[in-house]
PDB file of C-alpha atoms in Angstrom:
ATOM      1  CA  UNK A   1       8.834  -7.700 -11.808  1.00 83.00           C
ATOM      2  CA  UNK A   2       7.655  -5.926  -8.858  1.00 89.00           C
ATOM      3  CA  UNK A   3       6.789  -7.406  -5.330  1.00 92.00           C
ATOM      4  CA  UNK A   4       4.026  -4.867  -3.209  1.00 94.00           C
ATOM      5  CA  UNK A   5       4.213  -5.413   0.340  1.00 96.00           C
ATOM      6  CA  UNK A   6       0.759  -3.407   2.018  1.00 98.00           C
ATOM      7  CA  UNK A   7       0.609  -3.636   5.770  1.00 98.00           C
ATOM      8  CA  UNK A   8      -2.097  -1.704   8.305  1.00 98.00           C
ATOM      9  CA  UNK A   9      -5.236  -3.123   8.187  1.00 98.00           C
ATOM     10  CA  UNK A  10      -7.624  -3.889  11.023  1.00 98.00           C
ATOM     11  CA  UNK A  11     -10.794  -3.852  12.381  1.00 98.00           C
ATOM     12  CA  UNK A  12     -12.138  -0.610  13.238  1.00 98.00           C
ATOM     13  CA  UNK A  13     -15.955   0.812  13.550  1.00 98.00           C
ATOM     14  CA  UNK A  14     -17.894   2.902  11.209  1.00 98.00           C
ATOM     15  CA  UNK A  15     -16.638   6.511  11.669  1.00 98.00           C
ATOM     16  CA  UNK A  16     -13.152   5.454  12.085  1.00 98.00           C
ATOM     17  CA  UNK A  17      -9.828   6.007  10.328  1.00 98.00           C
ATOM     18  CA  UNK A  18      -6.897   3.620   9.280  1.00 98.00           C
ATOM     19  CA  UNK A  19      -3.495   4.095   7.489  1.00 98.00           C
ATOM     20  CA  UNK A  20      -2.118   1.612   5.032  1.00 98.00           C
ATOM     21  CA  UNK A  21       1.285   1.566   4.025  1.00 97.00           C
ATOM     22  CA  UNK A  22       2.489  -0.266   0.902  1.00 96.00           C
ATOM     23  CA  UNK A  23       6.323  -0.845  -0.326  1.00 94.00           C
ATOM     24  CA  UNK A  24       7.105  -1.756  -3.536  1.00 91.00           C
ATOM     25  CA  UNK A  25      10.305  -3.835  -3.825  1.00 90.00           C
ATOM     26  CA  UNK A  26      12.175  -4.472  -7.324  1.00 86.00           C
ATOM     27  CA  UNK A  27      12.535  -2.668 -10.460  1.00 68.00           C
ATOM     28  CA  UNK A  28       9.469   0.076 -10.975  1.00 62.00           C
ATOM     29  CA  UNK A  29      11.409   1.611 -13.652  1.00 63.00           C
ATOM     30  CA  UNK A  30      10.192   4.800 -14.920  1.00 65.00           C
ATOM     31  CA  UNK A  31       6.582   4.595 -13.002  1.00 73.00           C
ATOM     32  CA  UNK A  32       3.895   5.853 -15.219  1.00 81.00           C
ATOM     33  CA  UNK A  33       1.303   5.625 -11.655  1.00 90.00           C
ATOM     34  CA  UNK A  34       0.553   4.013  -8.777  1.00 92.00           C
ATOM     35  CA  UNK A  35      -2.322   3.071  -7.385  1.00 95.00           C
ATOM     36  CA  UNK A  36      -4.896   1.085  -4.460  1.00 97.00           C
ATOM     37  CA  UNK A  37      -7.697  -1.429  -5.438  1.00 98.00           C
ATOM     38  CA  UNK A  38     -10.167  -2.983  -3.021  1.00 98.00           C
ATOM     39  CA  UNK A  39     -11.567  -6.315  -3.458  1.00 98.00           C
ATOM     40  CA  UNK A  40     -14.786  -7.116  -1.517  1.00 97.00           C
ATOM     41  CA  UNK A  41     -15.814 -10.828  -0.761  1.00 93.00           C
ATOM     42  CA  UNK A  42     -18.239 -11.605  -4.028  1.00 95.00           C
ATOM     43  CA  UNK A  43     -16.819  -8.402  -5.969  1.00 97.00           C
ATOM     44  CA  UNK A  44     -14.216  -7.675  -8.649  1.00 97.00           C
ATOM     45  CA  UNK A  45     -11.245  -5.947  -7.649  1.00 97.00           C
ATOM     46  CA  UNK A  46     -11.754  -2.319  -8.256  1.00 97.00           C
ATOM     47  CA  UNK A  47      -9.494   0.945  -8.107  1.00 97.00           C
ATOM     48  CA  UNK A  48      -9.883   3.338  -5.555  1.00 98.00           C
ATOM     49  CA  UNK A  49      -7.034   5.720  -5.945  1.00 97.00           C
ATOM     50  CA  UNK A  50      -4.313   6.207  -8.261  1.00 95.00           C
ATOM     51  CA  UNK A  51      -1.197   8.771  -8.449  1.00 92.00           C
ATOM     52  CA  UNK A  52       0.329   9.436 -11.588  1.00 88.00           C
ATOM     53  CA  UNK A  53       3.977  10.750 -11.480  1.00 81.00           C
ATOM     54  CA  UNK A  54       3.666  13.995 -13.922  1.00 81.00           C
ATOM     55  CA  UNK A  55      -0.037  14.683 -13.050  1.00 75.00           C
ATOM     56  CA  UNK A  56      -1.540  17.255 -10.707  1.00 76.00           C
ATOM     57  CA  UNK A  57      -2.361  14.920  -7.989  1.00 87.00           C
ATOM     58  CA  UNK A  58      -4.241  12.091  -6.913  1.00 94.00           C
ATOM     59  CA  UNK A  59      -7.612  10.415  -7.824  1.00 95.00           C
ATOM     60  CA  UNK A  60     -10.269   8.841  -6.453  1.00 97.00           C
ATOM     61  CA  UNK A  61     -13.495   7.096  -7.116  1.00 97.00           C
ATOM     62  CA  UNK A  62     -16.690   8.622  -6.360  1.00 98.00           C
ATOM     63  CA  UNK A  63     -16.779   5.826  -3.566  1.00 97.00           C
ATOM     64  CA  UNK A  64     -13.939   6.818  -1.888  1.00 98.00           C
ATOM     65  CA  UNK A  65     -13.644  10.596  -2.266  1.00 98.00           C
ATOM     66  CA  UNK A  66     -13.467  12.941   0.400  1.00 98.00           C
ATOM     67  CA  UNK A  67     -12.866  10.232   2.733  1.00 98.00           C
ATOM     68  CA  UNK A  68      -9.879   9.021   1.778  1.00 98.00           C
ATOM     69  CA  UNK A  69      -6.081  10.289   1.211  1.00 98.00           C
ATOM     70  CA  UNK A  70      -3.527   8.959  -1.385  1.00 97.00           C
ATOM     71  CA  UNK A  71       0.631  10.042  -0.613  1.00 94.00           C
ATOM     72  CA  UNK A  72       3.551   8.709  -1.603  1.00 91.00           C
ATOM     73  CA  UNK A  73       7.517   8.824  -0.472  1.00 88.00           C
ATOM     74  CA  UNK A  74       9.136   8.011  -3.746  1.00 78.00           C
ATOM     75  CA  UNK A  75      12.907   7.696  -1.869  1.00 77.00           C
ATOM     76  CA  UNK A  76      11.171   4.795   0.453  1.00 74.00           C
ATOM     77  CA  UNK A  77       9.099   4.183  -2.764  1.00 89.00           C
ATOM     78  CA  UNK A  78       6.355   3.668  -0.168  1.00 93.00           C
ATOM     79  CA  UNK A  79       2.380   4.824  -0.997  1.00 94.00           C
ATOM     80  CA  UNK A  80       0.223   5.266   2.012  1.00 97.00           C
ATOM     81  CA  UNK A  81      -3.847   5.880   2.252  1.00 98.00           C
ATOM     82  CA  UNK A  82      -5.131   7.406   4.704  1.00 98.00           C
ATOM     83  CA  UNK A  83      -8.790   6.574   4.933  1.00 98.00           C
ATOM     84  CA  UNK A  84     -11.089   8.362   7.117  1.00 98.00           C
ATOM     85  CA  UNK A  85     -15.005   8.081   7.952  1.00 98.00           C
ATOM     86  CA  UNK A  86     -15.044   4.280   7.317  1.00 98.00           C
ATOM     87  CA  UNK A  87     -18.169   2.725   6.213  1.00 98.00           C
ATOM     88  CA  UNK A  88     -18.765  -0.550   6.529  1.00 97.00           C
ATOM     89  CA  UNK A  89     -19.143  -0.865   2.426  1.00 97.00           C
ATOM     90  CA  UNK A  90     -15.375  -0.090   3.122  1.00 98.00           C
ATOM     91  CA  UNK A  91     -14.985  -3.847   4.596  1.00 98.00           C
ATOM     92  CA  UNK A  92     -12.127  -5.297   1.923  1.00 98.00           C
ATOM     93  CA  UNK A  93      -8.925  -6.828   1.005  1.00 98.00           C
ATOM     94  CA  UNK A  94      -6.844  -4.004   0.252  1.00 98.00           C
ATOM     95  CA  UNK A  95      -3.642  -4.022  -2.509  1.00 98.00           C
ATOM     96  CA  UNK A  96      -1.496  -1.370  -3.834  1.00 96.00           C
ATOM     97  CA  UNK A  97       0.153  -1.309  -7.227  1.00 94.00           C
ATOM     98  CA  UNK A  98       2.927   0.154  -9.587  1.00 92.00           C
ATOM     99  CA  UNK A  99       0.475   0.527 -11.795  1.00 90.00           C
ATOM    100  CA  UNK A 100      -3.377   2.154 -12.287  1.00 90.00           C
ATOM    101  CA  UNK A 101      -4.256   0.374 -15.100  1.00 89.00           C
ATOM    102  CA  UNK A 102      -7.885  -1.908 -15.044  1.00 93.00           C
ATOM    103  CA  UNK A 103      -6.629  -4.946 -12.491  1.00 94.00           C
ATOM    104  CA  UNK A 104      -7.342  -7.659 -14.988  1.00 93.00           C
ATOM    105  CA  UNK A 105      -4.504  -5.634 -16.472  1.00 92.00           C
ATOM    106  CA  UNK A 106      -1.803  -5.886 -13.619  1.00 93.00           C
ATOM    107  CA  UNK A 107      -0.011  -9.198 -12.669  1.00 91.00           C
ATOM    108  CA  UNK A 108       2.260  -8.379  -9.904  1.00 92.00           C
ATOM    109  CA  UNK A 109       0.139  -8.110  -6.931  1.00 95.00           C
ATOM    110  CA  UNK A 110       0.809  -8.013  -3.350  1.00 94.00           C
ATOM    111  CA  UNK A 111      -0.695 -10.059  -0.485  1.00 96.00           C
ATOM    112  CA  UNK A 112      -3.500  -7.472   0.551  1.00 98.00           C
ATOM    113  CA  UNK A 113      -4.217  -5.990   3.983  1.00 98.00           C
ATOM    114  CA  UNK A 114      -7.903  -6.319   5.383  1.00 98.00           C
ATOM    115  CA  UNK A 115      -9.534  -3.820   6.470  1.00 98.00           C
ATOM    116  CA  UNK A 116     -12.725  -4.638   8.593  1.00 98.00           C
ATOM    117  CA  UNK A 117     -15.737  -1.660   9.191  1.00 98.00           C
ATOM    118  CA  UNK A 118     -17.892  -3.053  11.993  1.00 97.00           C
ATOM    119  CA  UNK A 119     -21.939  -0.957  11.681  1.00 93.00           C
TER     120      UNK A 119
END
C-alpha cells in the first residue's frame, strides 16, 4: 500500500498560479505512472495529468493543458503541479496518485488539497 500526502492549496483569484506538492510514502514498487485527479463538489473525480516512467513526458486533459505543469523528483518520490492561469472551473479537491489508471480503479488515495479560484 501506498499513503499520498498533497499539500499547497489555497485560495487564489482567476489569473493566478499555485504549486502542489504531493509525497508518496510506502512501497511504489516498480511505478508504471503517476498522476493528479480533481474532484469538484457534485462531480466525479477526474484525471488531469499523469507521468508515466518510460514515456516521453507528461499528459494532460484538454481542460488543463497549457495551463498547467506536471514534474516529479523520483529520489524525494515527490510530484508537483504547477498550475497557472486559474479559472474558477479550476475550484477542487485536489489528489495525486501512484497510479493513472480511471479513479474508480485506484484505492490508495490521499487526503486532497483544495484549491479555491475566486471570479
Amino acid at each position: 500500500r501506498v499513503h499520498p500526502v498533497e499539500s499547497g492549496g489555497g485560495t487564489v483569484q482567476a489569473g493566478g498560479s499555485l504549486k502542489l506538492s504531493c509525497t508518496i510514502f510506502g512501497s511504489t514498487g516498480n511505478r508504471h505512472c503517476a498522476g493528479w485527479f480533481r474532484q469538484a463538489p457534485g462531480k466525479d473525480r477526474e484525471g488531469i495529468a499523469a507521468i508515466y516512467q518510460y514515456g516521453s513526458g507528461p499528459v494532460y486533459a484538454e481542460a488543463v493543458k497549457g495551463r498547467f505543469t506536471m514534474s516529479q523528483d523520483n529520489s524525494q518520490n515527490t510530484l508537483y503541479l504547477q498550475m497557472d492561469s486559474l479559472k474558477p472551473e479550476d475550484t477542487a479537491m485536489y489528489y495525486c496518485a501512484a497510479d493513472c489508471g480511471a479513479p474508480e480503479q485506484i484505492s490508495d488515495w490521499g487526503q486532497g488539497t483544495q484549491v479555491t479560484v475566486s471570479s
